[in-house]
Coordinates of C-alpha atoms in Angstrom, one line a residue:
Chain A
X1300 CA -39.9 100.6 -178.8
X1301 CA -41.4 104.0 -177.6
X1302 CA -43.9 103.7 -180.3
X1303 CA -44.7 100.3 -179.7
X1304 CA -46.1 100.9 -176.2
X1305 CA -49.2 103.1 -176.9
X1306 CA -50.5 100.6 -179.6
X1307 CA -50.1 97.6 -177.0
X1308 CA -51.6 99.6 -174.5
X1309 CA -54.4 100.9 -176.7
X1310 CA -55.2 97.0 -177.7
X1311 CA -55.3 96.0 -174.5
X1312 CA -57.9 99.0 -173.8
X1313 CA -60.1 97.7 -176.2
X1314 CA -60.0 94.3 -175.7
X1315 CA -61.0 94.9 -172.1
X1316 CA -64.1 97.3 -173.3
X1317 CA -65.0 94.7 -175.6
X1318 CA -65.1 92.1 -173.0
X1319 CA -67.3 94.2 -170.6
X1320 CA -69.5 95.2 -173.3
X1321 CA -69.9 91.4 -174.1
X1322 CA -70.5 90.7 -170.7
X1323 CA -72.8 93.7 -170.1
X1324 CA -74.8 92.3 -173.4
X1325 CA -75.2 88.7 -171.9
X1326 CA -75.6 89.8 -168.1
X1327 CA -79.3 88.6 -168.1
X1328 CA -78.6 85.4 -169.5
X1329 CA -76.7 84.3 -166.6
X1330 CA -77.8 81.3 -164.2
X1331 CA -77.5 83.2 -161.2
X1332 CA -80.6 84.8 -159.8
X1333 CA -80.9 88.5 -159.9
X1334 CA -83.5 88.1 -157.1
X1335 CA -84.3 85.3 -154.4
X1336 CA -87.4 85.4 -152.4
X1337 CA -89.1 82.9 -150.1
X1338 CA -92.6 83.2 -148.8
X1339 CA -95.2 80.7 -147.6
X1340 CA -99.2 80.5 -148.6
X1341 CA -101.8 78.8 -146.8
X1342 CA -104.7 77.6 -148.2
X1343 CA -108.2 76.3 -146.2
X1344 CA -110.7 75.0 -148.5
X1345 CA -114.3 75.2 -148.1
X1346 CA -115.8 72.1 -146.7
X1347 CA -119.4 73.1 -146.1
X1348 CA -118.8 73.7 -142.6
X1349 CA -116.0 76.3 -142.6
X1350 CA -117.1 79.5 -144.1
X1351 CA -115.6 81.7 -141.5
X1352 CA -112.1 80.6 -142.3
X1353 CA -111.9 79.2 -145.7
X1354 CA -109.8 80.7 -147.9
X1355 CA -110.9 78.7 -151.3
X1356 CA -113.6 77.1 -152.5
X1357 CA -114.3 74.4 -155.0
X1358 CA -116.0 76.0 -158.0
X1359 CA -116.0 73.6 -160.7
X1360 CA -116.2 69.5 -160.6
X1361 CA -116.5 66.7 -163.0
X1362 CA -119.7 65.1 -163.3
X1363 CA -119.1 62.5 -160.9
X1364 CA -118.2 65.3 -158.4
X1365 CA -119.9 68.2 -156.2
X1366 CA -119.0 71.3 -154.7
X1367 CA -118.3 71.1 -151.0
X1368 CA -116.4 67.4 -151.1
X1369 CA -113.2 67.0 -153.7
X1370 CA -114.0 64.1 -156.1
X1371 CA -112.7 60.6 -156.1
X1372 CA -109.8 59.9 -158.7
X1373 CA -107.7 62.1 -157.0
X1374 CA -109.8 64.8 -157.2
X1375 CA -109.4 64.9 -160.8
X1376 CA -111.4 67.8 -162.4
X1377 CA -111.8 69.9 -159.5
X1378 CA -111.3 73.6 -160.2
X1379 CA -110.7 75.7 -156.9
X1380 CA -110.6 79.4 -156.8
X1381 CA -108.6 80.8 -153.8
X1382 CA -107.3 84.2 -152.0
X1383 CA -104.7 82.9 -149.5
X1384 CA -102.5 85.0 -146.9
X1385 CA -98.9 85.2 -147.9
X1386 CA -96.4 85.0 -144.9
X1387 CA -92.6 85.3 -144.2
X1388 CA -92.7 82.2 -142.0
X1389 CA -94.6 78.9 -141.7
X1390 CA -97.1 80.1 -139.3
X1391 CA -100.3 80.7 -140.6
X1392 CA -101.1 83.5 -138.2
X1393 CA -98.0 85.6 -138.8
X1394 CA -98.9 88.7 -140.4
X1395 CA -99.9 88.2 -144.1
X1396 CA -97.3 90.6 -146.2
X1397 CA -99.7 89.9 -149.3
X1398 CA -102.0 87.5 -150.9
X1399 CA -101.8 84.5 -153.4
X1400 CA -105.0 85.0 -155.4
X1401 CA -105.7 82.7 -158.4
X1402 CA -107.0 79.2 -159.4
X1403 CA -105.7 75.6 -159.5
X1404 CA -107.2 72.1 -160.7
X1405 CA -106.7 68.7 -160.3
X1406 CA -105.8 67.0 -163.7
X1407 CA -104.9 63.5 -163.4
X1408 CA -107.1 60.4 -162.3
X1409 CA -104.2 58.0 -160.9
X1410 CA -102.0 60.6 -158.8
X1411 CA -101.9 63.9 -157.7
X1412 CA -101.4 66.2 -160.1
X1413 CA -102.4 70.0 -160.2
X1414 CA -102.0 73.0 -162.5
X1415 CA -101.6 76.5 -160.9
X1416 CA -102.2 80.3 -162.3
X1417 CA -101.9 82.7 -159.9
X1418 CA -100.7 86.0 -158.4
X1419 CA -99.0 87.0 -155.4
X1420 CA -100.1 90.6 -154.5
X1421 CA -98.1 92.3 -152.2
X1422 CA -99.0 95.4 -150.4
X1423 CA -96.4 95.8 -147.5
X1424 CA -93.6 98.0 -146.6
X1425 CA -91.1 95.8 -148.3
X1426 CA -92.7 95.1 -151.6
X1427 CA -95.2 96.6 -153.7
X1428 CA -96.7 95.2 -156.9
X1429 CA -97.4 91.9 -158.2
X1430 CA -95.7 88.3 -159.2
X1431 CA -97.6 85.9 -161.9
X1432 CA -97.2 82.3 -161.8
X1433 CA -98.4 79.6 -164.3
X1434 CA -97.4 75.7 -164.4
X1435 CA -98.0 71.9 -163.7
X1436 CA -97.7 71.1 -160.0
X1437 CA -96.8 67.4 -159.5
X1438 CA -97.9 67.6 -156.3
X1439 CA -96.6 64.3 -155.0
X1440 CA -92.7 65.3 -155.6
X1441 CA -90.8 66.7 -153.0
X1442 CA -90.3 70.0 -155.1
X1443 CA -92.0 71.3 -158.3
X1444 CA -90.9 74.2 -160.2
X1445 CA -93.6 76.7 -161.6
X1446 CA -93.1 79.4 -164.1
X1447 CA -92.8 83.1 -163.0
X1448 CA -94.4 84.7 -166.3
X1449 CA -94.1 88.3 -165.2
X1450 CA -94.7 91.0 -162.9
X1451 CA -95.4 94.6 -162.1
X1452 CA -94.5 97.3 -159.6
X1453 CA -91.3 96.4 -157.8
X1454 CA -91.1 93.3 -160.0
X1455 CA -91.5 95.0 -163.3
X1456 CA -90.8 92.7 -166.2
X1457 CA -89.5 89.8 -164.0
X1458 CA -89.1 86.3 -165.0
X1459 CA -87.8 83.4 -163.5
X1460 CA -88.6 79.8 -161.3
X1461 CA -90.5 79.3 -158.3
X1462 CA -89.9 76.0 -156.7
X1463 CA -93.0 74.6 -154.4
X1464 CA -92.9 72.4 -151.9
X1465 CA -95.6 71.0 -149.5
X1466 CA -94.6 72.3 -146.1
X1467 CA -97.4 70.8 -144.3
X1468 CA -101.1 69.8 -144.8
X1469 CA -104.0 68.1 -143.0
X1470 CA -106.3 66.0 -144.6
X1471 CA -108.2 67.6 -147.5
X1472 CA -108.8 71.1 -145.8
X1473 CA -105.5 72.8 -145.0
X1474 CA -102.2 72.9 -147.2
X1475 CA -99.1 75.1 -146.9
X1476 CA -97.0 75.8 -149.9
X1477 CA -93.2 76.9 -149.5
X1478 CA -92.8 79.2 -152.3
X1479 CA -89.1 79.6 -153.2
X1480 CA -88.8 82.1 -156.2
X1481 CA -85.5 82.9 -158.2
X1482 CA -85.7 85.9 -160.6
X1483 CA -83.1 85.3 -163.5
X1484 CA -84.2 88.4 -165.3
X1485 CA -84.8 91.8 -163.5
X1486 CA -85.1 95.3 -164.7
Chain B
X301 CA -45.1 102.8 -194.2
X302 CA -44.1 100.2 -192.1
X303 CA -46.1 101.9 -189.1
X304 CA -49.5 102.3 -190.9
X305 CA -49.8 98.5 -191.4
X306 CA -50.1 97.5 -187.4
X307 CA -52.6 100.5 -187.2
X308 CA -54.7 99.5 -190.0
X309 CA -54.5 95.8 -188.9
X310 CA -55.9 96.9 -185.3
X311 CA -58.4 98.8 -187.1
X312 CA -59.7 95.8 -188.7
X313 CA -59.6 94.0 -185.7
X314 CA -61.3 96.3 -183.6
X315 CA -64.2 96.6 -186.2
X316 CA -64.3 92.4 -186.0
X317 CA -64.5 92.4 -182.3
X318 CA -67.2 95.1 -182.5
X319 CA -69.3 93.3 -185.0
X320 CA -68.9 89.9 -183.0
X321 CA -70.1 91.9 -179.8
X322 CA -73.0 93.4 -181.4
X323 CA -74.5 90.2 -183.1
X324 CA -73.5 88.6 -179.7
X325 CA -76.0 91.1 -177.8
X326 CA -78.7 91.0 -180.5
X327 CA -78.6 87.2 -181.4
X328 CA -81.7 86.9 -179.0
X329 CA -83.4 89.0 -181.0
X330 CA -83.3 87.5 -184.1
X331 CA -86.5 85.9 -185.7
X332 CA -84.5 82.1 -186.2
X333 CA -85.6 79.6 -183.8
X334 CA -82.9 78.4 -181.1
X335 CA -85.0 75.3 -180.2
X336 CA -87.4 73.3 -183.0
X337 CA -89.7 70.7 -181.8
X338 CA -92.9 68.7 -182.9
X339 CA -94.9 66.7 -180.7
X340 CA -98.8 65.5 -181.1
X341 CA -101.2 64.8 -178.1
X342 CA -104.0 63.1 -177.7
X343 CA -107.5 64.2 -176.1
X344 CA -110.4 62.0 -175.2
X345 CA -113.2 63.6 -173.7
X346 CA -115.3 61.7 -170.8
X347 CA -118.9 61.4 -172.4
X348 CA -120.4 59.4 -169.5
X349 CA -119.7 56.0 -171.2
X350 CA -115.8 56.0 -171.7
X351 CA -114.4 56.4 -168.1
X352 CA -111.6 54.0 -168.8
X353 CA -110.1 55.6 -171.9
X354 CA -111.2 59.3 -171.1
X355 CA -108.2 61.7 -170.8
X356 CA -110.1 64.9 -170.0
X357 CA -113.3 65.8 -168.5
X358 CA -116.1 68.6 -168.7
X359 CA -115.7 70.7 -165.4
X360 CA -117.5 73.9 -166.1
X361 CA -120.8 74.5 -168.2
X362 CA -122.8 77.3 -168.7
X363 CA -126.5 77.6 -167.2
X364 CA -127.9 75.7 -170.7
X365 CA -125.2 73.0 -170.5
X366 CA -124.2 69.9 -168.4
X367 CA -121.1 68.1 -167.6
X368 CA -121.1 64.9 -169.6
X369 CA -122.2 66.5 -173.1
X370 CA -120.7 69.4 -174.6
X371 CA -123.4 72.6 -174.7
X372 CA -124.9 73.8 -178.1
X373 CA -123.6 77.2 -179.3
X374 CA -120.6 75.9 -180.3
X375 CA -119.8 74.4 -177.1
X376 CA -119.6 78.4 -175.5
X377 CA -118.9 78.1 -171.8
X378 CA -117.6 74.7 -171.3
X379 CA -114.6 74.2 -169.6
X380 CA -112.3 71.2 -169.8
X381 CA -109.6 69.9 -167.6
X382 CA -107.1 67.5 -169.5
X383 CA -104.2 65.2 -168.8
X384 CA -103.3 63.6 -172.3
X385 CA -100.5 61.7 -173.5
X386 CA -97.8 63.3 -175.9
X387 CA -96.4 61.5 -178.6
X388 CA -93.6 61.8 -181.1
X389 CA -95.7 61.0 -184.2
X390 CA -99.7 60.9 -184.8
X391 CA -100.1 57.3 -183.5
X392 CA -102.0 57.4 -180.1
X393 CA -100.8 54.4 -179.0
X394 CA -97.0 55.3 -179.5
X395 CA -95.3 55.5 -176.4
X396 CA -95.6 58.6 -174.7
X397 CA -92.9 61.0 -174.1
X398 CA -94.6 63.2 -171.5
X399 CA -97.9 64.6 -170.6
X400 CA -99.7 67.5 -171.8
X401 CA -101.5 69.0 -168.5
X402 CA -104.0 71.9 -168.2
X403 CA -107.7 73.2 -169.6
X404 CA -109.5 74.5 -172.3
X405 CA -112.6 76.2 -172.8
X406 CA -114.9 77.2 -175.7
X407 CA -115.5 81.0 -175.7
X408 CA -117.8 81.9 -178.9
X409 CA -121.2 81.1 -179.6
X410 CA -121.2 81.6 -183.3
X411 CA -118.0 79.6 -184.4
X412 CA -115.9 76.9 -182.7
X413 CA -113.0 79.2 -180.7
X414 CA -111.2 77.9 -177.9
X415 CA -108.7 79.3 -175.1
X416 CA -105.8 77.1 -173.8
X417 CA -103.6 77.2 -170.7
X418 CA -101.6 74.0 -170.5
X419 CA -98.3 72.6 -169.6
X420 CA -96.0 70.1 -171.3
X421 CA -94.5 67.7 -168.7
X422 CA -91.6 65.8 -170.0
X423 CA -89.8 62.9 -168.1
X424 CA -88.1 61.2 -171.2
X425 CA -84.6 60.1 -171.8
X426 CA -84.6 63.2 -174.1
X427 CA -86.0 65.9 -172.4
X428 CA -86.8 66.5 -168.6
X429 CA -88.6 69.5 -167.5
X430 CA -91.8 71.7 -169.1
X431 CA -93.2 73.8 -171.0
X432 CA -96.1 76.1 -170.7
X433 CA -98.5 77.7 -172.9
X434 CA -101.6 79.9 -173.3
X435 CA -103.4 81.7 -175.8
X436 CA -106.6 82.0 -177.9
X437 CA -107.0 78.9 -180.6
X438 CA -109.2 79.5 -182.9
X439 CA -110.1 76.1 -184.0
X440 CA -111.3 76.1 -187.3
X441 CA -108.2 77.7 -188.8
X442 CA -105.7 75.4 -190.2
X443 CA -103.0 76.7 -188.1
X444 CA -103.1 78.8 -184.8
X445 CA -100.4 80.5 -183.0
X446 CA -100.3 80.0 -179.2
X447 CA -97.9 81.3 -176.9
X448 CA -94.9 79.5 -175.1
X449 CA -94.7 81.4 -171.8
X450 CA -91.8 79.9 -170.2
X451 CA -90.3 76.9 -169.0
X452 CA -88.3 74.9 -166.8
X453 CA -85.7 72.2 -166.5
X454 CA -84.3 71.4 -170.4
X455 CA -86.5 74.7 -171.1
X456 CA -85.2 77.2 -168.5
X457 CA -86.6 80.6 -169.4
X458 CA -87.7 79.5 -172.8
X459 CA -89.8 81.8 -175.0
X460 CA -91.7 81.3 -178.4
X461 CA -94.7 80.6 -180.5
X462 CA -96.2 77.1 -180.7
X463 CA -98.3 76.4 -183.8
X464 CA -101.5 74.1 -183.6
X465 CA -103.0 72.2 -186.2
X466 CA -105.9 69.5 -185.7
X467 CA -104.4 66.7 -187.0
X468 CA -107.5 64.4 -186.6
X469 CA -110.7 64.2 -184.6
X470 CA -113.8 61.5 -184.4
X471 CA -116.8 63.9 -183.5
X472 CA -116.6 65.5 -180.1
X473 CA -114.8 62.4 -178.4
X474 CA -111.4 62.5 -179.8
X475 CA -108.8 64.9 -181.5
X476 CA -105.4 65.3 -181.9
X477 CA -103.3 68.2 -181.9
X478 CA -99.9 68.7 -184.0
X479 CA -97.9 71.1 -181.9
X480 CA -95.0 72.8 -184.2
X481 CA -92.8 74.4 -181.3
X482 CA -90.3 77.4 -182.3
X483 CA -88.3 78.6 -179.5
X484 CA -86.7 82.0 -180.2
X485 CA -85.4 82.5 -176.6
X486 CA -83.0 79.9 -175.3
X487 CA -80.6 80.0 -172.1
Chain C
X712 CA -46.7 114.8 -183.6
X713 CA -48.2 113.4 -186.5
X714 CA -48.0 109.9 -185.2
X715 CA -50.3 111.1 -182.4
X716 CA -53.2 112.2 -184.0
X717 CA -54.3 109.0 -186.0
X718 CA -54.1 106.9 -182.6
X719 CA -56.2 109.3 -180.6
X720 CA -58.9 109.7 -183.6
X721 CA -58.7 105.8 -183.4
X722 CA -59.4 106.0 -179.6
X723 CA -62.3 108.1 -180.0
X724 CA -63.6 106.0 -182.8
X725 CA -63.1 103.0 -180.6
X726 CA -65.0 104.4 -177.9
X727 CA -67.7 105.6 -179.9
X728 CA -68.2 102.1 -181.4
X729 CA -68.2 100.5 -178.1
X730 CA -70.8 102.9 -176.8
X731 CA -73.3 101.9 -179.4
X732 CA -72.7 98.4 -179.0
X733 CA -73.3 98.7 -175.1
X734 CA -76.9 100.7 -175.7
X735 CA -78.0 98.4 -178.2
X736 CA -77.1 95.4 -176.1
X737 CA -79.2 97.5 -173.3
X738 CA -81.9 98.9 -175.3
X739 CA -84.4 96.5 -174.5
X740 CA -84.2 97.1 -170.8
X741 CA -85.4 100.9 -171.0
X742 CA -88.5 101.7 -169.1
X743 CA -89.7 103.7 -172.2
X744 CA -92.1 101.6 -173.9
X745 CA -91.5 100.4 -177.3
X746 CA -95.3 100.2 -178.6
X747 CA -98.4 102.1 -176.6
X748 CA -101.8 100.9 -177.5
X749 CA -105.2 101.8 -176.1
X750 CA -108.3 99.8 -176.6
X751 CA -111.9 99.4 -175.0
X752 CA -113.5 96.2 -174.3
X753 CA -116.8 95.6 -173.5
X754 CA -118.6 92.6 -171.5
X755 CA -122.2 91.7 -171.1
X756 CA -123.0 88.8 -169.0
X757 CA -125.8 86.4 -169.5
X758 CA -128.5 86.9 -166.9
X759 CA -131.0 84.4 -168.1
X760 CA -133.0 86.7 -170.3
X761 CA -130.2 88.6 -172.5
X762 CA -129.1 85.5 -174.7
X763 CA -128.9 87.5 -178.1
X764 CA -126.5 90.1 -176.4
X765 CA -124.7 88.6 -174.1
X766 CA -120.9 88.3 -174.7
X767 CA -120.1 86.1 -171.5
X768 CA -121.2 83.8 -169.4
X769 CA -121.2 82.2 -165.9
X770 CA -119.3 78.9 -166.1
X771 CA -118.5 77.9 -162.5
X772 CA -120.0 78.9 -158.9
X773 CA -119.3 78.1 -155.9
X774 CA -121.6 75.7 -153.6
X775 CA -123.8 78.7 -152.7
X776 CA -124.2 80.1 -156.4
X777 CA -126.0 79.4 -159.5
X778 CA -125.2 79.7 -163.6
X779 CA -127.6 82.8 -164.1
X780 CA -127.1 85.2 -161.2
X781 CA -123.4 86.2 -160.0
X782 CA -123.1 84.7 -156.3
X783 CA -122.9 86.8 -153.0
X784 CA -119.8 87.7 -151.1
X785 CA -118.8 89.7 -153.5
X786 CA -119.2 87.0 -156.3
X787 CA -116.3 85.1 -154.8
X788 CA -116.2 81.6 -156.9
X789 CA -117.8 83.0 -159.9
X790 CA -116.1 81.7 -163.1
X791 CA -117.0 83.8 -166.5
X792 CA -116.0 82.8 -169.9
X793 CA -116.0 85.8 -172.3
X794 CA -115.6 86.9 -176.1
X795 CA -115.8 90.6 -175.8
X796 CA -115.9 93.3 -178.9
X797 CA -112.6 95.4 -178.6
X798 CA -112.9 99.1 -179.9
X799 CA -110.8 102.0 -180.3
X800 CA -112.9 104.4 -178.5
X801 CA -115.6 104.3 -175.4
X802 CA -118.8 103.2 -177.8
X803 CA -120.2 99.7 -177.7
X804 CA -121.5 100.1 -181.1
X805 CA -118.0 101.2 -182.7
X806 CA -117.0 98.5 -185.5
X807 CA -114.9 96.4 -183.4
X808 CA -111.1 96.0 -184.2
X809 CA -110.8 92.2 -182.6
X810 CA -112.0 90.1 -179.9
X811 CA -111.1 90.0 -176.4
X812 CA -111.3 85.9 -175.7
X813 CA -110.5 84.3 -172.1
X814 CA -111.8 83.9 -168.6
X815 CA -112.4 85.6 -165.1
X816 CA -113.2 84.6 -161.6
X817 CA -113.8 86.6 -158.5
X818 CA -111.4 85.6 -155.6
X819 CA -112.1 87.4 -152.6
X820 CA -115.1 87.1 -150.1
X821 CA -114.5 90.6 -148.4
X822 CA -114.5 93.1 -151.5
X823 CA -114.2 92.6 -155.5
X824 CA -111.0 91.4 -156.6
X825 CA -110.7 89.0 -159.8
X826 CA -108.2 87.3 -161.9
X827 CA -107.9 87.6 -165.6
X828 CA -106.4 85.2 -168.5
X829 CA -107.2 86.5 -172.0
X830 CA -106.2 87.3 -175.2
X831 CA -106.7 90.0 -177.7
X832 CA -107.1 88.7 -181.0
X833 CA -107.1 91.1 -183.7
X834 CA -107.9 91.0 -187.7
X835 CA -108.1 94.0 -188.8
X836 CA -106.2 96.2 -191.3
X837 CA -104.1 97.7 -188.6
X838 CA -103.3 94.8 -186.3
X839 CA -103.0 91.0 -186.9
X840 CA -102.0 88.8 -184.7
X841 CA -102.8 88.5 -180.6
X842 CA -101.8 89.6 -177.3
X843 CA -102.2 87.5 -174.2
X844 CA -102.7 88.9 -170.7
X845 CA -102.9 87.1 -167.5
X846 CA -102.9 88.9 -163.6
X847 CA -104.7 90.0 -160.6
X848 CA -107.4 92.9 -160.7
X849 CA -108.2 94.3 -157.8
X850 CA -111.1 95.8 -159.4
X851 CA -112.0 98.6 -156.8
X852 CA -108.9 100.4 -157.2
X853 CA -109.0 102.9 -160.3
X854 CA -106.2 101.3 -162.3
X855 CA -104.9 98.2 -161.8
X856 CA -101.7 96.6 -163.9
X857 CA -101.7 93.2 -165.3
X858 CA -99.2 91.3 -167.5
X859 CA -98.6 90.9 -171.1
X860 CA -97.1 87.6 -171.3
X861 CA -96.5 87.4 -174.9
X862 CA -97.8 87.9 -178.6
X863 CA -97.9 86.4 -181.9
X864 CA -98.1 88.4 -185.4
X865 CA -97.7 92.0 -185.1
X866 CA -96.9 91.2 -181.5
X867 CA -94.4 88.5 -181.8
X868 CA -92.5 88.0 -178.5
X869 CA -93.9 91.4 -176.9
X870 CA -94.1 91.7 -172.9
X871 CA -95.0 94.5 -171.1
X872 CA -97.9 96.0 -169.0
X873 CA -101.3 96.7 -169.4
X874 CA -103.3 98.9 -167.1
X875 CA -106.7 98.5 -166.9
X876 CA -109.8 100.6 -165.5
X877 CA -113.3 100.3 -165.3
X878 CA -114.4 103.1 -168.0
X879 CA -118.2 102.5 -166.9
X880 CA -120.7 99.7 -165.5
X881 CA -124.3 98.8 -165.2
X882 CA -125.3 96.9 -162.3
X883 CA -123.9 93.4 -162.8
X884 CA -124.9 93.1 -166.4
X885 CA -122.6 95.5 -168.5
X886 CA -118.7 97.0 -167.8
X887 CA -116.6 98.5 -170.2
X888 CA -112.8 98.3 -169.7
X889 CA -110.2 100.8 -170.7
X890 CA -107.0 99.0 -171.4
X891 CA -103.6 100.8 -171.9
X892 CA -101.1 98.8 -173.2
X893 CA -97.4 99.5 -172.7
X894 CA -94.7 97.1 -174.3
X895 CA -91.3 97.1 -173.3
X896 CA -90.1 94.4 -175.2
X897 CA -90.6 94.4 -179.0
X898 CA -89.1 92.4 -181.3

């Protein structure tokens, strides 16, 4: 009997080690986010009269459009470049913690849908570096998932999902997007 | 002799466990796809006369171009926004299983090459969610590999390769791309 | 005593195996790059008079701009499509090892910042395949990190960081970017 005991202990020890190893190996495949962040960004589109406050401008339009008014047919074909302030709450006048820089375009004639490619560029005491996003934005849905394709600095090699929701809008001139970022791969 | 047997059994068991662990750990580095999908998408470009059927429109052009005709020099500089139907076979009139939404532009004066950024947005009984793509498309080659940068929904955290081939085209007004998607990272 | 020895040997062997397994599992999470490459690419923007040499063209502009001159306010809103030669050293006339194909736009009124989406398309004896990039480029900073979102061919499933630095520029017509690529995920 005295011989059996060390072997069965060993067995248990090995089993434990292998479980730990397995869980370590598959850790980054968990569906629990390793980082969770919420930000707001604010877009004020140039309309010909608001040059001082505007944070974005139309830079592409279809044949039936122009560069100071969003086109008919749900703005299909309008391309907009933006440099928007990012805030921690939903107040446009809160101190910005970074800039959302990139472009979006409207891509459907029948309803509002957009496609976005942009970066969050952080330079605050809390966050340094950038997060990059791309994806389809079916803007009429309450929440829309786009893709976090990677990051730099504090967000080195990050990947995950950003859930957008339109927190507020005023006609065609202003909108505010809540961005709920869940990273599932963190280094 | 009776003592040796459990130990050598143990040995074998450990070896097996470690092999399994190793293979589990390196599984996502295999070159065998974890998901394989084939779709077709159909692009009908607006030419000034086909507003009803068009699924895409020119929204950017170089100084020597315009917004209803693709420019000379292999369309260099033309930017096109699209919302194209995705089908399971090569028939434009098959029931669409989703929409391909995004943009492409022609980027070489000497020959036809393009660059694409777009999403497949699925909303069928088979697939929910999106796949996002980016990459260079040397359109004259028989097959071209672009990059699957990530996905949402059913395609959460997916990465892989999409092999494009021009299945058909009619002048400048219509083309159909076969998209052979191989995902190598699946969650 | 003669019994203890094989068991403790076994212990050590197991421990070693598990360590190897663990390190294999977490290898791709090291901050040491698995691939390091340096390239230069050269952009000559079309200005109305250099059609023969130009490698890029303005294809989008804000309401206050046009397509042959970069706009005021730090070119905010100008969209440029490019097909630039890639060289191994900083000489524009060195034999190109590939083409940098994609687009960039200027996205801030107050200072020069850009956003880039492009691919390196290689077709040399050394490299076959492509690398895809996206990210914010605060062009006035000495070095800027953008994101390597993936690759094909030799760079299958690659991810990492590309550090850009402006190696040279001549007015608005020519610039040369040094691109220091560090891949942290290699298959």
